XYZ file of C-alpha atoms in Angstrom:
615
model
C -25.105 -24.253 -21.691
C -26.783 -23.034 -18.629
C -29.927 -24.461 -17.015
C -30.419 -25.924 -13.549
C -27.000 -27.539 -13.915
C -25.210 -24.252 -13.293
C -27.399 -23.033 -10.415
C -27.055 -25.630 -7.694
C -28.278 -23.599 -4.772
C -31.902 -23.623 -3.783
C -32.956 -21.859 -0.637
C -36.023 -23.760 0.453
C -36.605 -22.686 4.028
C -35.319 -20.186 6.554
C -36.559 -20.684 10.070
C -36.486 -17.548 12.158
C -35.998 -19.372 15.412
C -33.866 -22.276 14.303
C -31.446 -23.284 11.616
C -31.309 -27.097 11.470
C -29.023 -30.424 10.804
C -28.309 -34.957 10.103
C -28.369 -37.736 12.561
C -25.305 -39.610 13.671
C -25.666 -42.972 15.385
C -25.639 -42.555 19.136
C -26.488 -38.827 19.024
C -29.628 -37.614 20.784
C -31.315 -34.648 19.145
C -33.443 -32.017 20.809
C -35.116 -30.970 17.556
C -35.566 -32.306 14.038
C -36.375 -30.266 10.965
C -37.356 -32.258 7.883
C -37.989 -31.073 4.354
C -39.753 -33.688 2.232
C -40.146 -32.549 -1.375
C -42.148 -34.540 -3.904
C -42.040 -33.770 -7.623
C -45.023 -35.480 -9.217
C -45.182 -35.950 -12.982
C -48.075 -37.307 -15.044
C -47.127 -38.654 -18.466
C -48.167 -36.292 -21.248
C -48.003 -33.141 -19.119
C -45.475 -30.383 -19.633
C -45.503 -29.376 -15.981
C -44.906 -30.993 -12.606
C -46.602 -30.587 -9.257
C -44.149 -29.757 -6.478
C -45.239 -30.455 -2.910
C -42.927 -29.719 -0.009
C -43.743 -30.816 3.537
C -41.847 -28.949 6.252
C -41.954 -30.711 9.596
C -40.624 -29.407 12.921
C -40.450 -31.867 15.804
C -39.375 -31.457 19.425
C -37.610 -34.487 20.879
C -36.793 -32.917 24.254
C -39.798 -32.277 26.515
C -38.030 -29.315 28.060
C -38.491 -27.171 24.947
C -41.279 -25.778 22.795
C -41.750 -23.214 20.014
C -44.268 -20.420 20.421
C -46.553 -19.078 17.695
C -44.343 -16.009 17.312
C -42.366 -15.616 14.115
C -42.751 -16.928 10.597
C -41.164 -19.246 8.081
C -39.827 -18.068 4.737
C -39.871 -20.366 1.725
C -37.971 -19.634 -1.464
C -39.325 -20.606 -4.888
C -36.569 -20.084 -7.483
C -36.759 -18.703 -11.005
C -35.418 -20.909 -13.768
C -31.950 -19.464 -14.551
C -32.116 -20.032 -18.315
C -35.516 -18.422 -18.873
C -35.872 -15.041 -20.532
C -37.354 -12.201 -18.490
C -40.683 -12.655 -20.236
C -40.664 -16.392 -19.549
C -39.765 -15.796 -15.896
C -42.705 -13.420 -15.458
C -45.051 -15.860 -17.151
C -43.789 -18.763 -15.051
C -44.047 -16.769 -11.819
C -47.699 -16.064 -12.559
C -48.247 -19.761 -13.267
C -46.649 -20.774 -9.957
C -48.481 -18.179 -7.881
C -51.886 -19.011 -9.352
C -51.421 -22.636 -8.322
C -49.699 -21.932 -4.983
C -51.294 -23.509 -1.936
C -50.133 -23.430 1.716
C -51.881 -25.714 4.209
C -51.297 -27.201 7.638
C -52.333 -30.744 6.781
C -52.925 -30.784 3.054
C -56.440 -29.359 3.508
C -56.660 -26.442 5.972
C -55.259 -23.335 4.326
C -52.772 -21.017 6.023
C -52.449 -17.321 5.245
C -49.206 -16.206 3.644
C -47.648 -13.234 1.895
C -45.505 -13.176 -1.247
C -42.383 -11.105 -1.820
C -41.200 -11.051 -5.435
C -37.505 -10.332 -5.914
C -35.943 -9.040 -9.121
C -36.112 -11.466 -12.016
C -33.717 -14.350 -11.568
C -33.793 -14.239 -7.762
C -37.140 -15.907 -7.284
C -40.102 -15.523 -4.947
C -40.241 -15.614 -1.141
C -43.365 -16.978 0.508
C -43.701 -15.824 4.133
C -45.865 -17.978 6.402
C -46.688 -16.951 10.003
C -46.452 -19.727 12.599
C -50.037 -20.933 12.978
C -49.531 -22.991 16.171
C -47.130 -23.858 18.961
C -44.749 -26.771 18.533
C -44.474 -29.099 21.514
C -43.148 -32.548 22.293
C -46.552 -34.049 21.581
C -47.624 -31.736 18.751
C -45.490 -31.400 15.625
C -45.566 -28.401 13.303
C -46.253 -29.058 9.614
C -46.581 -26.907 6.515
C -47.514 -28.198 3.058
C -46.568 -26.000 0.118
C -47.791 -27.012 -3.333
C -47.424 -25.348 -6.726
C -47.238 -26.196 -10.424
C -44.263 -25.356 -12.607
C -42.771 -26.064 -16.017
C -39.264 -25.368 -14.702
C -38.310 -28.852 -13.579
C -39.484 -30.893 -16.556
C -38.552 -31.094 -20.229
C -40.796 -33.124 -22.503
C -40.087 -33.794 -26.165
C -42.664 -36.328 -27.306
C -41.536 -39.714 -25.894
C -38.533 -38.285 -24.083
C -38.886 -36.746 -20.613
C -36.324 -35.244 -18.244
C -37.089 -34.254 -14.657
C -34.458 -32.117 -12.932
C -34.386 -30.666 -9.454
C -31.695 -28.331 -8.063
C -29.021 -29.641 -5.731
C -28.330 -28.347 -2.243
C -25.765 -25.654 -1.568
C -22.262 -26.901 -0.792
C -22.491 -25.325 2.696
C -25.722 -27.109 3.604
C -25.603 -28.507 7.156
C -27.377 -31.613 8.391
C -26.639 -31.110 12.065
C -26.423 -27.962 14.139
C -25.462 -27.320 17.749
C -26.629 -24.147 19.447
C -23.591 -22.342 20.839
C -25.532 -21.022 23.867
C -27.576 -23.922 25.222
C -25.821 -26.747 23.316
C -29.101 -28.106 21.958
C -28.765 -30.304 18.887
C -30.887 -30.156 15.780
C -31.056 -32.722 13.014
C -31.901 -31.446 9.540
C -33.037 -33.667 6.667
C -33.725 -32.867 3.020
C -35.511 -35.680 1.207
C -36.570 -35.653 -2.430
C -38.998 -37.966 -4.213
C -39.547 -38.025 -7.972
C -42.893 -39.699 -8.665
C -43.957 -40.856 -12.140
C -46.780 -43.015 -13.450
C -46.494 -46.320 -15.282
C -47.126 -44.752 -18.705
C -43.815 -42.911 -18.755
C -41.147 -44.135 -21.246
C -38.407 -46.488 -20.070
C -35.809 -45.142 -17.637
C -32.592 -44.045 -19.378
C -30.487 -42.115 -16.837
C -30.460 -41.298 -13.129
C -28.190 -39.039 -11.108
C -27.085 -39.163 -8.317
C -26.343 -42.858 -8.716
C -27.300 -43.595 -5.111
C -31.081 -43.669 -4.820
C -33.929 -45.983 -3.886
C -36.755 -47.075 -6.145
C -40.214 -48.135 -5.048
C -42.838 -49.502 -7.435
C -46.538 -50.069 -7.021
C -49.326 -50.695 -9.520
C -49.688 -47.060 -10.547
C -46.512 -45.208 -9.582
C -42.747 -45.430 -9.422
C -40.960 -43.374 -6.771
C -37.267 -42.446 -7.033
C -35.984 -41.214 -3.654
C -32.809 -39.218 -3.029
C -31.193 -38.413 0.292
C -30.000 -34.884 0.965
C -26.389 -35.945 1.499
C -26.269 -37.132 -2.137
C -27.570 -33.803 -3.398
C -24.813 -31.478 -2.171
C -23.821 -29.454 -5.262
C -25.484 -32.194 -7.275
C -28.824 -31.650 -9.052
C -31.136 -34.625 -9.352
C -31.543 -35.736 -12.956
C -33.939 -38.463 -14.095
C -34.310 -39.152 -17.828
C -36.914 -41.333 -19.516
C -36.973 -42.442 -23.157
C -34.428 -43.979 -25.504
C -35.397 -42.465 -28.858
C -35.620 -38.964 -30.281
C -36.303 -37.411 -33.670
C -35.388 -33.933 -34.877
C -36.199 -32.046 -38.039
C -33.509 -29.821 -39.509
C -33.739 -27.014 -42.061
C -30.652 -25.386 -43.562
C -31.160 -22.087 -45.357
C -28.523 -20.037 -47.124
C -29.535 -16.788 -48.781
C -27.228 -16.616 -51.800
C -27.342 -12.933 -52.626
C -26.386 -11.463 -55.968
C -22.637 -10.807 -56.277
C -22.234 -10.345 -60.052
C -23.478 -7.054 -61.516
C -21.586 -7.409 -64.809
C -22.921 -10.486 -66.624
C -26.557 -10.097 -67.748
C -28.869 -12.963 -66.883
C -29.759 -13.520 -70.570
C -26.164 -14.576 -71.240
C -25.655 -16.709 -68.131
C -28.920 -18.518 -68.857
C -27.219 -19.823 -72.005
C -23.804 -20.456 -70.436
C -24.290 -20.753 -66.665
C -20.536 -20.887 -66.050
C -20.413 -17.192 -66.998
C -21.907 -16.258 -63.624
C -21.753 -18.950 -60.947
C -21.047 -19.030 -57.217
C -20.153 -22.286 -55.488
C -21.011 -23.066 -51.856
C -19.939 -26.027 -49.759
C -22.168 -26.644 -46.739
C -22.055 -29.171 -43.927
C -25.022 -31.490 -43.624
C -25.742 -33.355 -40.384
C -23.608 -36.450 -40.152
C -24.231 -39.901 -38.767
C -22.635 -41.087 -35.530
C -22.357 -44.475 -33.865
C -22.443 -43.527 -30.175
C -26.072 -42.399 -30.161
C -27.010 -44.290 -33.326
C -27.561 -40.969 -35.099
C -28.809 -41.392 -38.650
C -30.048 -38.898 -41.220
C -32.971 -38.881 -43.660
C -33.063 -36.238 -46.405
C -36.402 -34.656 -47.261
C -35.497 -31.934 -49.747
C -32.451 -30.313 -51.383
C -32.870 -27.252 -53.606
C -30.986 -26.897 -55.827
C -29.609 -30.407 -56.112
C -25.949 -30.515 -55.029
C -23.375 -31.175 -57.717
C -21.557 -33.523 -55.334
C -21.717 -34.808 -51.752
C -18.598 -36.007 -49.991
C -17.643 -37.543 -46.655
C -14.309 -36.374 -45.309
C -11.817 -38.300 -43.191
C -13.712 -37.420 -39.985
C -17.004 -38.720 -41.358
C -18.452 -35.248 -41.938
C -20.916 -34.816 -44.810
C -20.320 -31.855 -47.141
C -22.517 -30.900 -50.096
C -21.461 -28.632 -52.978
C -24.063 -26.331 -54.522
C -23.817 -24.114 -57.607
C -26.092 -21.073 -57.876
C -26.287 -18.093 -60.253
C -24.069 -15.220 -59.117
C -26.061 -12.528 -60.942
C -29.420 -13.084 -59.196
C -30.597 -13.574 -55.621
C -31.310 -17.218 -54.832
C -31.509 -19.604 -51.903
C -30.090 -22.981 -50.949
C -32.446 -25.078 -48.850
C -31.915 -28.509 -47.317
C -34.326 -30.249 -44.961
C -34.526 -33.649 -43.380
C -34.689 -35.598 -40.153
C -32.233 -36.887 -37.585
C -33.052 -40.029 -35.618
C -31.216 -40.955 -32.423
C -31.274 -43.868 -30.015
C -29.606 -44.537 -26.669
C -29.470 -47.450 -24.250
C -31.911 -47.864 -21.392
C -30.652 -47.541 -17.814
C -30.709 -51.298 -17.328
C -28.862 -51.981 -20.595
C -26.487 -49.034 -20.466
C -23.607 -49.261 -22.901
C -20.437 -49.565 -20.852
C -17.321 -47.509 -21.540
C -14.160 -49.657 -21.406
C -12.190 -48.481 -18.387
C -8.624 -49.426 -19.220
C -5.706 -48.475 -17.084
C -4.217 -45.203 -18.270
C -0.931 -46.908 -19.180
C -2.676 -49.655 -21.126
C -4.714 -47.035 -22.976
C -1.592 -45.045 -23.917
C 0.158 -48.213 -25.104
C -2.738 -49.046 -27.434
C -3.220 -45.625 -29.042
C 0.500 -44.872 -29.351
C 0.924 -47.868 -31.666
C -1.588 -46.536 -34.198
C -0.202 -43.807 -36.461
C -3.748 -42.820 -37.465
C -4.149 -41.126 -34.073
C -1.170 -38.806 -34.503
C -3.271 -35.997 -35.972
C -5.442 -36.047 -32.824
C -2.399 -35.367 -30.641
C -0.818 -32.421 -32.471
C -0.801 -28.891 -31.012
C -2.583 -26.039 -32.767
C -2.906 -22.299 -32.216
C -5.904 -22.843 -29.907
C -4.977 -26.294 -28.544
C -1.507 -25.493 -27.205
C -0.739 -28.999 -25.956
C 3.048 -28.464 -26.075
C 2.960 -25.206 -24.113
C 4.816 -25.591 -20.762
C 1.812 -24.284 -18.806
C -0.563 -26.751 -20.492
C 1.889 -29.643 -20.038
C 2.335 -28.865 -16.338
C -1.435 -28.675 -15.857
C -2.029 -31.905 -17.768
C 0.619 -33.815 -15.818
C -0.691 -32.594 -12.467
C -4.125 -33.964 -13.376
C -2.635 -37.404 -14.032
C -1.405 -37.843 -10.473
C -3.014 -40.758 -8.613
C -5.310 -41.488 -11.564
C -4.495 -44.984 -12.714
C -7.615 -45.592 -14.827
C -8.356 -43.920 -18.151
C -11.862 -42.775 -17.139
C -10.515 -41.357 -13.877
C -8.212 -39.132 -15.933
C -11.153 -37.937 -18.049
C -13.266 -37.190 -14.965
C -10.404 -35.435 -13.221
C -9.901 -33.178 -16.250
C -13.648 -32.490 -16.317
C -13.771 -31.550 -12.627
C -10.711 -29.330 -12.974
C -12.254 -27.367 -15.844
C -15.514 -26.934 -13.923
C -13.525 -25.566 -10.990
C -11.156 -23.300 -12.929
C -13.367 -21.906 -15.722
C -16.259 -19.538 -15.194
C -18.960 -19.541 -17.847
C -19.366 -16.014 -19.245
C -23.021 -15.422 -20.100
C -22.251 -11.921 -21.406
C -19.871 -13.397 -23.970
C -22.496 -15.970 -24.925
C -25.019 -13.176 -25.544
C -22.511 -11.261 -27.689
C -21.881 -14.363 -29.785
C -25.597 -14.960 -30.262
C -26.181 -11.375 -31.377
C -23.145 -10.943 -33.631
C -21.958 -14.454 -34.667
C -18.435 -13.332 -33.674
C -17.079 -16.217 -31.612
C -14.240 -14.271 -29.878
C -12.164 -17.461 -29.641
C -9.221 -17.168 -27.231
C -7.814 -20.707 -27.021
C -7.002 -23.066 -24.178
C -4.113 -21.273 -22.480
C -5.810 -17.888 -22.166
C -9.034 -19.530 -20.973
C -7.215 -21.519 -18.275
C -5.503 -18.319 -17.143
C -8.793 -16.506 -16.585
C -10.063 -15.539 -20.039
C -13.784 -15.191 -20.739
C -15.130 -18.659 -21.458
C -18.113 -20.245 -23.153
C -18.526 -23.768 -24.520
C -15.713 -23.229 -27.051
C -13.160 -22.446 -24.333
C -14.252 -25.415 -22.211
C -13.810 -27.644 -25.248
C -10.532 -26.080 -26.418
C -9.079 -26.323 -22.910
C -9.994 -29.968 -22.504
C -8.624 -30.914 -25.927
C -5.311 -29.191 -25.165
C -5.031 -30.996 -21.817
C -6.047 -34.355 -23.299
C -3.530 -34.102 -26.139
C -0.827 -33.154 -23.650
C -1.729 -36.351 -21.776
C -1.404 -38.419 -24.960
C -5.165 -38.952 -25.332
C -6.425 -38.598 -28.954
C -9.178 -35.992 -29.004
C -11.104 -33.818 -31.412
C -13.686 -31.033 -31.358
C -17.341 -31.848 -31.897
C -19.701 -29.199 -33.225
C -23.471 -29.385 -33.328
C -26.549 -28.445 -31.356
C -27.903 -29.147 -27.877
C -30.651 -28.068 -25.457
C -33.160 -28.524 -28.263
C -36.931 -28.193 -28.035
C -39.954 -28.017 -30.323
C -39.115 -24.372 -31.066
C -38.390 -23.990 -34.793
C -36.306 -20.819 -34.517
C -32.720 -20.455 -35.759
C -30.154 -22.148 -33.531
C -26.665 -21.232 -32.336
C -24.134 -24.047 -32.472
C -22.444 -25.728 -29.523
C -18.960 -27.211 -29.157
C -17.905 -30.199 -27.071
C -15.162 -32.856 -27.029
C -14.695 -36.398 -28.291
C -11.935 -38.825 -27.308
C -11.100 -42.155 -28.903
C -11.702 -45.245 -26.769
C -10.682 -48.729 -27.953
C -13.646 -51.082 -28.504
C -16.018 -48.121 -28.117
C -15.152 -45.492 -30.700
C -15.498 -41.759 -30.215
C -16.677 -40.902 -26.695
C -18.561 -37.597 -26.266
C -17.724 -35.294 -23.349
C -19.170 -31.847 -22.637
C -17.166 -30.131 -19.871
C -19.360 -27.015 -20.129
C -22.153 -29.089 -18.543
C -21.179 -28.147 -15.005
C -22.419 -30.864 -12.690
C -21.251 -33.887 -10.745
C -23.539 -35.685 -13.180
C -20.936 -35.345 -15.917
C -22.029 -35.370 -19.550
C -19.936 -38.310 -20.727
C -21.192 -40.845 -23.257
C -24.344 -41.324 -25.291
C -27.052 -38.679 -25.156
C -30.213 -37.711 -27.011
C -29.608 -34.032 -26.230
C -26.680 -33.597 -28.621
C -26.944 -33.544 -32.407
C -23.497 -33.951 -33.939
C -23.009 -31.894 -37.105
C -19.225 -31.925 -37.631
C -16.096 -33.254 -35.952
C -12.658 -31.635 -36.364
C -9.130 -32.837 -35.716
C -7.790 -29.346 -36.486
C -8.764 -25.988 -35.016
C -10.775 -24.744 -38.023
C -14.318 -25.445 -36.853
C -16.210 -24.951 -40.098
C -16.649 -26.868 -43.326
C -18.505 -24.007 -45.017
C -16.720 -22.769 -48.141
C -17.598 -20.020 -50.623
C -16.059 -19.718 -54.101
C -16.785 -16.671 -56.245
C -15.104 -14.747 -59.044
C -16.417 -11.561 -57.479
C -14.559 -9.802 -54.686
C -17.109 -10.826 -52.042
C -16.750 -12.343 -48.566
C -19.106 -14.987 -47.233
C -21.768 -13.524 -44.931
C -22.267 -15.983 -42.070
C -25.541 -14.250 -41.162
C -26.983 -15.488 -44.458
C -26.592 -19.064 -43.195
C -29.164 -20.382 -40.729
C -29.995 -23.738 -39.200
C -33.291 -24.658 -37.617
C -33.430 -27.915 -35.685
C -36.298 -28.977 -33.481
C -37.877 -32.075 -31.981
C -40.653 -33.888 -33.839
C -42.674 -37.040 -33.296
C -40.577 -40.012 -34.385
C -43.676 -41.962 -35.426
C -44.570 -39.441 -38.142
C -41.013 -39.589 -39.506
C -40.959 -43.372 -39.711
C -44.320 -43.390 -41.505
C -42.969 -41.256 -44.373
C -42.051 -43.097 -47.580
C -40.403 -40.181 -49.402
C -37.373 -39.632 -47.174
C -33.954 -40.650 -48.471
C -31.437 -42.210 -46.047
C -27.744 -41.552 -46.515
C -27.309 -45.214 -47.423
C -29.156 -44.492 -50.685
C -27.118 -41.401 -51.568
C -23.948 -41.665 -53.625
C -21.085 -40.099 -51.669
C -17.743 -39.213 -53.209
C -14.313 -39.247 -51.646
C -12.923 -36.035 -50.227
C -10.588 -35.250 -53.094
C -10.724 -33.159 -56.244
C -9.879 -34.780 -59.571
C -8.362 -32.680 -62.353
C -11.676 -32.171 -64.142
C -13.404 -30.883 -60.960
C -10.490 -28.591 -60.130
C -10.523 -27.068 -63.603
C -14.305 -26.725 -63.472
C -14.110 -24.891 -60.130
C -11.382 -22.551 -61.381
C -13.278 -21.765 -64.567
C -16.512 -20.942 -62.734
C -15.221 -19.069 -59.701
C -12.111 -17.118 -60.746
C -11.579 -14.071 -62.927
C -9.131 -16.052 -65.037
C -11.779 -18.692 -65.485
C -14.379 -16.101 -66.490
C -11.916 -14.646 -68.966
C -11.287 -18.080 -70.407
C -15.023 -18.680 -70.788
C -15.282 -15.485 -72.841
C -11.940 -15.553 -74.660
C -11.718 -19.244 -75.542
C -14.975 -19.313 -77.576
C -13.888 -16.118 -79.347
C -10.481 -17.601 -80.062
C -12.102 -20.774 -81.352
C -14.422 -18.752 -83.591
C -11.507 -16.666 -84.876
C -9.498 -19.814 -85.468
C -12.403 -21.363 -87.338
C -12.769 -18.180 -89.395
C -9.070 -18.227 -90.232
C -9.292 -21.886 -91.205
C -12.439 -21.218 -93.213
C -10.855 -18.263 -94.990
C -7.739 -20.302 -95.680
C -9.790 -23.148 -97.101
C -11.831 -20.695 -99.166
C -8.669 -19.131 -100.521
C -7.264 -22.538 -101.407
C -10.488 -23.539 -103.163
C -10.531 -20.288 -105.119
C -6.928 -20.760 -106.176
C -7.611 -24.341 -107.240
C -10.666 -23.228 -109.213
C -8.622 -20.574 -111.015
C -5.938 -23.148 -111.709
C -8.397 -25.517 -113.355
C -9.779 -22.720 -115.561
C -6.240 -21.802 -116.679
C -5.516 -25.420 -117.613
C -8.554 -25.475 -119.875
C -7.019 -22.810 -122.118
């Protein structure tokens, strides 16, 4: 997943005459350069107003800046936008762009548009001299949708971090003058915004007044660390599953199968969204056509429905419903037990039920010498369980490089090109699957029970078909399954409850699909015929509905086949079964005819015998 989390660098200002720096106690500065950025959000909007004040001050009376030269300000493109969206957003920014000296008096500027993805440069000539008694200020204001995500009563405001090489103090090599540079960021929201849920970086200040709340972040906390502020503790999504069950049987006429449907039947098993404790995920069913013949929950808690459809006509399986989620507020955040690593290992090693979450597989090579060596090196000096998790996370972010070209190939072809943990860690092309596979292999090598989670993330109100996402879950005593997404590359690690992830399935083994297709015809399942739409909706409208069916009111069966079901499946979906359907009735009819003829013969003989006795 790639949004502002991946692109941490934002080039805000390049001064022709000076490149600035941060104050140390006891140091006297000749110049100060301050960038104060305010991101202002009004509840209900889908955009923010960004205002940046650039201030240049001279602290040493022996210096001044002339009017010569210009300043260059960079306004970035959103890295996850399509080309069309980037063009549209650029127009939106430029139409609202304002450059002033004091918030009122406009300053002339020119715009240089780079190729898509590299942003816009705004060039502003120096409009006045800068002296000891007269500071130089520029206000730049524009509107953008890039830094805010709003899904009904859930709002996220993100702002890019500073580059890892950002300096806060600079000394001129020629005249030894010292410059202090500051980068301050304020996120301003009104009192109507939903309750605060998450903030990163953790070090910030909060100021409240009657109308606004201001969250302030110092530049030193933003090095390679985007600012992330999330509001809202509830979210609702609608899901629609569609499977186009195309005709596979060209032999049995429909007029016969309409009498005996077992003559031409295909059977599909499809995953339905599951429920999950961490984010209080629960499911409400709206519609299922046709009705499934059975619904089971497997040992991982996954929900699987079996559907039977005619094989000799085109048909469709359709399931719709809603997913409700809830997370803790920032003040009441659910804590993750932070045991010592040794205590954690002692607890889980005593429970045989966790053994399947520690076994190696073809893609989770936890017993491979390379994986073991890597896993053990990450344990050094980490005495707490959560420190081990975070160290693994950081390592994967450092060693793996997200391959957007591979992601695009997957989206266009549905071919996942899975390479496994070892190859990924040795430089193989990686997307979310490789991040997840690599972490699971390392965790299992460290003795930490883990499994793959599959579902959807980065959701919006867009009702188009979605591509799935893979992340990791580890078992934590007195907590349950803890979600971790190492492909979310940020110091603000994605660990724990979240409203941005809809869990569909969880897997202890490497096979990441519960979709099954049974047919007597020599036909493979076409994954392109299977589509999932999932998009945010207003929770209030969902709760007002009286026709939705919660899972608690649906009869689930255990994940095992009894003899009757096994025979039924064989009869309907194998050539032998089809033959039996045709042959057995014929054999029964022939048997009945033989019996009838035998009885008739016996009756005739008895009748003749009686007539003979009469003479």
